[in-house]
Tab-separated table of C-alpha atoms and ligand atoms in Angstrom:
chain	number	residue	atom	x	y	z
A	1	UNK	CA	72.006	130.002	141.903
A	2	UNK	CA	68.944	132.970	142.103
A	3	UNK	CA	66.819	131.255	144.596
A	4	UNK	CA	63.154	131.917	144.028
A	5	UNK	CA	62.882	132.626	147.628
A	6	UNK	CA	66.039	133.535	150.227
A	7	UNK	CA	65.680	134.884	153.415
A	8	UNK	CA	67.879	134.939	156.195
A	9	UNK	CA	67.063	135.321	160.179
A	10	UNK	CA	63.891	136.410	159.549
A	11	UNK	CA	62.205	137.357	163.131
A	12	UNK	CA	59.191	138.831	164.262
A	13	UNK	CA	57.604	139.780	167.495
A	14	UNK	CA	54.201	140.421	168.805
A	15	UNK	CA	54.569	142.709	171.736
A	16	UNK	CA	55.763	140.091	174.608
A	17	UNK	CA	55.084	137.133	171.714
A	18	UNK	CA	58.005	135.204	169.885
A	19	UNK	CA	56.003	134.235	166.846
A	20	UNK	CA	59.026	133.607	165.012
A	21	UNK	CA	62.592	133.840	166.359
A	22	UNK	CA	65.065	131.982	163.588
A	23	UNK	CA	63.876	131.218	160.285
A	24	UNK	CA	66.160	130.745	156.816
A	25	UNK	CA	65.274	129.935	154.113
A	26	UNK	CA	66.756	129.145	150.465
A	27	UNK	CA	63.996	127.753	148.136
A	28	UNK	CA	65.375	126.694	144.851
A	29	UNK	CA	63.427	127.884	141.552
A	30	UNK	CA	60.887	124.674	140.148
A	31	UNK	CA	60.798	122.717	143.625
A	32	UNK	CA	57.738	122.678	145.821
A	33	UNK	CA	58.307	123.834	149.358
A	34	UNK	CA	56.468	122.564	152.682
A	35	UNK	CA	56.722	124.940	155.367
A	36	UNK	CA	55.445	122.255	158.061
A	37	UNK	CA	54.603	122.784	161.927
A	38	UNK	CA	51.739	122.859	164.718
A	39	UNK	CA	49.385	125.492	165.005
A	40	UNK	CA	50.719	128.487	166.378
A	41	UNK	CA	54.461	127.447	165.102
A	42	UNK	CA	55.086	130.833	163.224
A	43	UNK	CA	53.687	129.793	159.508
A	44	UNK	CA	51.665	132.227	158.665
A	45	UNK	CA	53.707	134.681	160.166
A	46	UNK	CA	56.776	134.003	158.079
A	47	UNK	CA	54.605	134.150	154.785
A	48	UNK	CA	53.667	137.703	155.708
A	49	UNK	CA	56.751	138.645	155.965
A	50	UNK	CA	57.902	137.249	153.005
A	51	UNK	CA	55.297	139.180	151.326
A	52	UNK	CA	55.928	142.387	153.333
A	53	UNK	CA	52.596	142.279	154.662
A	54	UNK	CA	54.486	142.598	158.052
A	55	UNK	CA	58.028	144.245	158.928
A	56	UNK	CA	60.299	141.724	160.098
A	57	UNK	CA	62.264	142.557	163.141
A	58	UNK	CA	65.155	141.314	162.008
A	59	UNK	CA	66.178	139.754	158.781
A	60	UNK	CA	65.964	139.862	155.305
A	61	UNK	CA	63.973	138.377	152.250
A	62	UNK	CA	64.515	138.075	148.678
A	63	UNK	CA	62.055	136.699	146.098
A	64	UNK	CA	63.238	135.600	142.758
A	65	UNK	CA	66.469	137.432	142.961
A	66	UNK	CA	65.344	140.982	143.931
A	67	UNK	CA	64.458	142.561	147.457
A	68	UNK	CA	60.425	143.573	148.146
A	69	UNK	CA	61.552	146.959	149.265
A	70	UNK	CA	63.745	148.029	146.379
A	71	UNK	CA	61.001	146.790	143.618
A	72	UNK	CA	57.873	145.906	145.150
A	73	UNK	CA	55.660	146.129	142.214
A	74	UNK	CA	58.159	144.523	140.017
A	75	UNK	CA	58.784	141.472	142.205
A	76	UNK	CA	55.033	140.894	143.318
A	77	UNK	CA	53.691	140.965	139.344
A	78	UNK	CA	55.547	137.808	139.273
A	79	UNK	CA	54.844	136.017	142.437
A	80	UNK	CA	50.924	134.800	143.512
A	81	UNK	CA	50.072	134.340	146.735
A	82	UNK	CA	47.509	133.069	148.993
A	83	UNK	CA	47.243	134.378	152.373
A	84	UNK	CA	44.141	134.923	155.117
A	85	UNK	CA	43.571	138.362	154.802
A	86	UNK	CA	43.330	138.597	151.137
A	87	UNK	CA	39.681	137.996	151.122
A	88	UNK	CA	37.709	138.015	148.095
A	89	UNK	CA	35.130	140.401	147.715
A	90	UNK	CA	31.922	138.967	148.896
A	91	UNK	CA	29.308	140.652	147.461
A	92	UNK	CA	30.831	140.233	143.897
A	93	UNK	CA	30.477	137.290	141.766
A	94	UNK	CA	33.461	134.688	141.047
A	95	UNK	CA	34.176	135.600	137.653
A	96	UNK	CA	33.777	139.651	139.034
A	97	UNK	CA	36.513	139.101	141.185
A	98	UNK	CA	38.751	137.455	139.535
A	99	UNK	CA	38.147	140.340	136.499
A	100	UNK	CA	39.235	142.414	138.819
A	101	UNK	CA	42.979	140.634	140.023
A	102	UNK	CA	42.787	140.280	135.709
A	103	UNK	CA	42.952	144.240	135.797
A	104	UNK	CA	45.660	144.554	138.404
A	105	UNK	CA	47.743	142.130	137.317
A	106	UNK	CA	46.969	143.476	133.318
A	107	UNK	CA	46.959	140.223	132.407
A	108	UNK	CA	45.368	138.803	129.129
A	109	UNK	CA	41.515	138.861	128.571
A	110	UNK	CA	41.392	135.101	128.676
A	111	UNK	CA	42.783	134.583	132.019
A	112	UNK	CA	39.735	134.455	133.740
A	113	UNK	CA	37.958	131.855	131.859
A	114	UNK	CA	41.736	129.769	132.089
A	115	UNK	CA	41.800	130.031	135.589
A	116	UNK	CA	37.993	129.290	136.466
A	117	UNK	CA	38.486	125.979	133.991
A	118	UNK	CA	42.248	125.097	136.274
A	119	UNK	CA	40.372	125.160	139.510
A	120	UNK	CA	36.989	124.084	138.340
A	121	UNK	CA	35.005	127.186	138.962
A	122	UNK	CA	33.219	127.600	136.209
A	123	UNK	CA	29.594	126.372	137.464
A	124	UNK	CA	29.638	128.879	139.817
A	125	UNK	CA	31.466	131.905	137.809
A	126	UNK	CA	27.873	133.676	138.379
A	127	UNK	CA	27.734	133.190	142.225
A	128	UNK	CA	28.770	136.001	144.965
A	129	UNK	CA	32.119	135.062	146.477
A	130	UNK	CA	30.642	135.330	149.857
A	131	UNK	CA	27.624	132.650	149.050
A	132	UNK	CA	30.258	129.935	148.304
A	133	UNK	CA	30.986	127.196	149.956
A	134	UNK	CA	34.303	127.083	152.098
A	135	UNK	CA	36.304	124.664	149.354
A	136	UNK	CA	34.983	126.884	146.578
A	137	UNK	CA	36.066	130.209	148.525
A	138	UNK	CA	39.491	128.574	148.667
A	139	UNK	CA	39.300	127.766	144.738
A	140	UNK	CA	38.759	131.080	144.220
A	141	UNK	CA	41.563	132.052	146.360
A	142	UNK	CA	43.726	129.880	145.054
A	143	UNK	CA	42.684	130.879	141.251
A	144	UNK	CA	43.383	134.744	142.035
A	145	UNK	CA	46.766	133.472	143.335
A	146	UNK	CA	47.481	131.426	139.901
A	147	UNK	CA	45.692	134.087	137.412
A	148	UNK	CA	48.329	136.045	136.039
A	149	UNK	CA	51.144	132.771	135.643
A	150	UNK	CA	53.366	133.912	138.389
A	151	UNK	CA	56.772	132.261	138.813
A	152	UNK	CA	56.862	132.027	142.442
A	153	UNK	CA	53.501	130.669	144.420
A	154	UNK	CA	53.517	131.263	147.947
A	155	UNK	CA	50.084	129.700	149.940
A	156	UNK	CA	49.559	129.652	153.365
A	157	UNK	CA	47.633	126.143	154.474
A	158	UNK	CA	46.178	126.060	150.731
A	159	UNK	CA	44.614	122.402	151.670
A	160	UNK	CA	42.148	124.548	153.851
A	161	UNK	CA	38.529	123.989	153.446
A	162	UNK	CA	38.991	121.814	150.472
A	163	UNK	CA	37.397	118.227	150.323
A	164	UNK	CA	39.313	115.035	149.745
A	165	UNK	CA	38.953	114.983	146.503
A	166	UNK	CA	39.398	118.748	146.061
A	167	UNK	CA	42.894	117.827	147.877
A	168	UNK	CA	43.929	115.572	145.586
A	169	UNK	CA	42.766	118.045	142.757
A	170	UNK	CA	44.744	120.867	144.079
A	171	UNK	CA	47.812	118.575	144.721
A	172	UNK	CA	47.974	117.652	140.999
A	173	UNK	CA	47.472	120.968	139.813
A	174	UNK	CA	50.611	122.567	141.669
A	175	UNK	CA	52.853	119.583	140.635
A	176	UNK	CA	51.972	119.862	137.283
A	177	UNK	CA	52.757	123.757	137.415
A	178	UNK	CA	56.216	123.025	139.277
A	179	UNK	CA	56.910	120.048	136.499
A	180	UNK	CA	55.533	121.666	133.426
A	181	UNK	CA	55.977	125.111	134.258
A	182	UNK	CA	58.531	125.346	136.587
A	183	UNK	CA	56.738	127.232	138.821
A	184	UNK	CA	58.251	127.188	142.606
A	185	UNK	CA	55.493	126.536	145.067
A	186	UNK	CA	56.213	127.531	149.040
A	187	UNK	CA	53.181	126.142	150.483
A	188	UNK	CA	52.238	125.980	154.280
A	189	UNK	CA	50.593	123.279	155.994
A	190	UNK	CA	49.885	121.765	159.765
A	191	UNK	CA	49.157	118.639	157.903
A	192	UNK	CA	51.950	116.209	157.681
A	193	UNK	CA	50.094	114.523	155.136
A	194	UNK	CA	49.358	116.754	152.632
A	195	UNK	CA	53.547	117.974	152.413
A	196	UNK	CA	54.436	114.663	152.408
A	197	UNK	CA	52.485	113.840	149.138
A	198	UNK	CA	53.469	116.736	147.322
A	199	UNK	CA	56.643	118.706	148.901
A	200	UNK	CA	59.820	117.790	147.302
A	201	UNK	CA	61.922	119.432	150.402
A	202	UNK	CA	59.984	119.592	153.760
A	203	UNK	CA	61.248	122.553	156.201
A	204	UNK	CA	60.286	121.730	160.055
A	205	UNK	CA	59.107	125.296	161.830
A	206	UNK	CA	58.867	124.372	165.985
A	207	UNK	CA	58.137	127.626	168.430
A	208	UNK	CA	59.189	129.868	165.529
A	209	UNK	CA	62.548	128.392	164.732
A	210	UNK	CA	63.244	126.283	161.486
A	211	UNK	CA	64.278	123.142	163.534
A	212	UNK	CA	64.701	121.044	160.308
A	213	UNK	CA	64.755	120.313	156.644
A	214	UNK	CA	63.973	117.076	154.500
A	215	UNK	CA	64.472	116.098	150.649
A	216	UNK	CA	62.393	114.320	148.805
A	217	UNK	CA	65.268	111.530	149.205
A	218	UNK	CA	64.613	111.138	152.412
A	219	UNK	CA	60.844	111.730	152.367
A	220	UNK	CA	60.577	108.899	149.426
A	221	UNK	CA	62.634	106.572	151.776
A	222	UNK	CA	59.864	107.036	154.206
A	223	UNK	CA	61.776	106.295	157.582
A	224	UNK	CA	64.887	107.616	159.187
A	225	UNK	CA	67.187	105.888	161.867
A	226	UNK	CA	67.423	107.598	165.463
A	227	UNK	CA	69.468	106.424	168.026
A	228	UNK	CA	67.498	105.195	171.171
A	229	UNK	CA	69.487	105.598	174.311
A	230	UNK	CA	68.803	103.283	177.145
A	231	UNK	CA	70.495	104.765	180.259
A	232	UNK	CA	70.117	104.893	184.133
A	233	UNK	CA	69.456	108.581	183.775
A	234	UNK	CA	67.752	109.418	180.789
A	235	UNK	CA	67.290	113.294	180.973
A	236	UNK	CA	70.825	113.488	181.980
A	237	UNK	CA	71.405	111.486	179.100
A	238	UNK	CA	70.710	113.813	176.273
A	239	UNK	CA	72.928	116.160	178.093
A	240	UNK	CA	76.236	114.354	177.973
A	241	UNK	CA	76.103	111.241	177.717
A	242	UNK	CA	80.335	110.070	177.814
A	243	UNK	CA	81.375	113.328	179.141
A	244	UNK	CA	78.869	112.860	182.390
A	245	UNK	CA	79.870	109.342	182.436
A	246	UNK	CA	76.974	107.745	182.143
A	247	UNK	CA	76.304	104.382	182.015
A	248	UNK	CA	74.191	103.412	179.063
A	249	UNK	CA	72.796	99.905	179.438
A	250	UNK	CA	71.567	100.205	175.032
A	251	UNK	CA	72.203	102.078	172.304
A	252	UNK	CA	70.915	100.922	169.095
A	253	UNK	CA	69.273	102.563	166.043
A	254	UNK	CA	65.569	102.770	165.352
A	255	UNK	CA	63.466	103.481	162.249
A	256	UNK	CA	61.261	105.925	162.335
A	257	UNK	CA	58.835	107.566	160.063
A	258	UNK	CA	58.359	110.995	159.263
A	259	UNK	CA	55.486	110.792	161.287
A	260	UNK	CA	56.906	110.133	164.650
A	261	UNK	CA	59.920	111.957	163.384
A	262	UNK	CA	57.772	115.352	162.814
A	263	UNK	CA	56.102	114.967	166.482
A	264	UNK	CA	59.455	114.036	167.867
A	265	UNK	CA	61.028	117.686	166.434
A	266	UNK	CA	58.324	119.282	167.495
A	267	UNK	CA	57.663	117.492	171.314
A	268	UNK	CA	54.406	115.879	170.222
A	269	UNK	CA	54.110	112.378	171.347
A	270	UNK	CA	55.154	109.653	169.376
B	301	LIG	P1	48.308	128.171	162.542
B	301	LIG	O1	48.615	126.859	161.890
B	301	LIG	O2	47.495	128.001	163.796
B	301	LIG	O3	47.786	129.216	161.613
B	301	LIG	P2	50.934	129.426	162.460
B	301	LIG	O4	52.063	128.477	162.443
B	301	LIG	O5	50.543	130.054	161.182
B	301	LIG	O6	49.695	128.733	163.150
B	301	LIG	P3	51.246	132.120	163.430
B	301	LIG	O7	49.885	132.552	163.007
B	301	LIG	O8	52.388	132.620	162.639
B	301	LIG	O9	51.329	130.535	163.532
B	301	LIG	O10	51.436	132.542	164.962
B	301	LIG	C1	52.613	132.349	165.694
B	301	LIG	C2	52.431	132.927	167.082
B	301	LIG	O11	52.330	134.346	167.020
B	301	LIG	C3	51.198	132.462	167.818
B	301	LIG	O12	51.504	132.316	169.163
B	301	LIG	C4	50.204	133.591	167.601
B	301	LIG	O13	49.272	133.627	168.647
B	301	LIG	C5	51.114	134.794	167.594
B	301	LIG	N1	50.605	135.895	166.754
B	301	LIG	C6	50.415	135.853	165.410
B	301	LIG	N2	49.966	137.058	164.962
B	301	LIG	C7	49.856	137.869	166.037
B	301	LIG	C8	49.439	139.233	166.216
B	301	LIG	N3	49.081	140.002	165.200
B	301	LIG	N4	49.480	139.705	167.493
B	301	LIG	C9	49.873	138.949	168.537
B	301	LIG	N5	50.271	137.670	168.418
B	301	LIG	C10	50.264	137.130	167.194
């Protein structure tokens, strides 16, 4: 199988800073993607380099089958993204800007209009990007990401800014891309939430290392089983347990749900 993204020990360091140390990843084509951790866990980081916005360290990354570095134009005409720095520019209007990711992308005349109307821009097509509100900057974010149909969708925390309902808007709109279209979304998010609703595989990023991924099976089933240990020596416990010989006074399984199982990955409490 071509995945639509594949990259493999993808690293990157900041001077003395980690910000990501392991991360692989094989998307398949048509799923959507939740790249899920804390702040600070290495999200964004990982989507620049899969965009070569950033030089990785160490690793490498394809996208739909062929490498950034060999055919960057190629490759990037069909993928969209959504990242921070991509800002919009502010003193042009909505519908000026996204004439202008029309032009780079050459894509049809009526691409503008399609996208204001998919992300429900359309009553404020004549306003400046930087009067807008922060959900309606994100819109228009999200719409230059979407404009020219790209295959591949890769959005860093695109939840940001929007309200409730805008959520829920947004939400249907990508699944309706993956199902209709078969459009592959990678999407990050610190909200469990949000990737919960829509992901249909869920990748766990802790301290820059991919410490976990989870299907829509699992996420559907809504609870997984852990084993709680009761011992003398708990700490010592996790080490080796029968080898140490270690008394365990318990052991039986617990439900958990994805919740608790998220903050327990990533040491939060539960
Ligand atoms: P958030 O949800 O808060 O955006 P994130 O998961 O996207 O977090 P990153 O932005 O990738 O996390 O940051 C990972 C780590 O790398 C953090 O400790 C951050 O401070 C550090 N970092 C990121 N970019 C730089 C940079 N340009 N220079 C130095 N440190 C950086």
């Amino acid at each position: 199988m071509t995945y639509a993204i594949s990259a493999q020990g993808l690293a990157k360091n900041f001077g003395p800073v980690k910000a990501v140390k392991r991360v692989d990843l094989a998307v398949r084509p048509g799923e959507i993607y939740g790249f899920l951790g804390r702040n600070g866990a290495g999200k964004t980081t990982t989507i620049r380099m899969l965009l070569g916005l950033i030089r990785p360290n160490a690793g490498t990354v394809r996208l739909l089958g062929s490498s950034l570095r060999e055919d960057r134009a190629g490759v990037l005409a069909k993928v969209g993204c959504l990242v921070e720095s991509a800002a919009a520019y502010p003193n042009l209007t909505v519908r000026e800007n996204l004439e202008i990711q029309r032009r780079l992308t050459r894509s049809p005349a009526a691409a503008v209009a399609e996208v204001m109307g998919l992300l429900k821009l359309e009553d404020f097509a004549d306003r400046r990007a930087g009067r807008l509100s922060l959900g309606n900057k994100q819109r228009l974010s999200l719409a230059r990401a979407l404009l020219h149909r790209p295959k591949l969708l890769i959005l860093d925390e695109p939840a940001n800014g929007l309200d409730p309902a805008g959520i829920v808007e947004v939400r249907g709109l990508l699944r309706r891309l993956a199902d209709e279209e078969g459009v592959t979304v990678f999407m990050s998010s610190h909200l469990l939430d949000e990737v919960e609703q829509l992901a249909d595989r869920v990748g766990i990023v802790h301290e820059g290392v991919l410490v976990e991924e989870v299907d829509r099976a699992e996420l559907r089933r809504g609870s997984r089983v852990a084993i709680e240990v009761a011992a003398e020596d708990a700490a010592a416990a996790g080490d080796a347990l029968a080898a140490a010989g270690i008394q365990t006074l318990g052991l039986a399984p617990v439900a958990e749900d994805l919740e608790s199982h998220f903050l327990r990955k990533t040491g939060g409490q539960s």
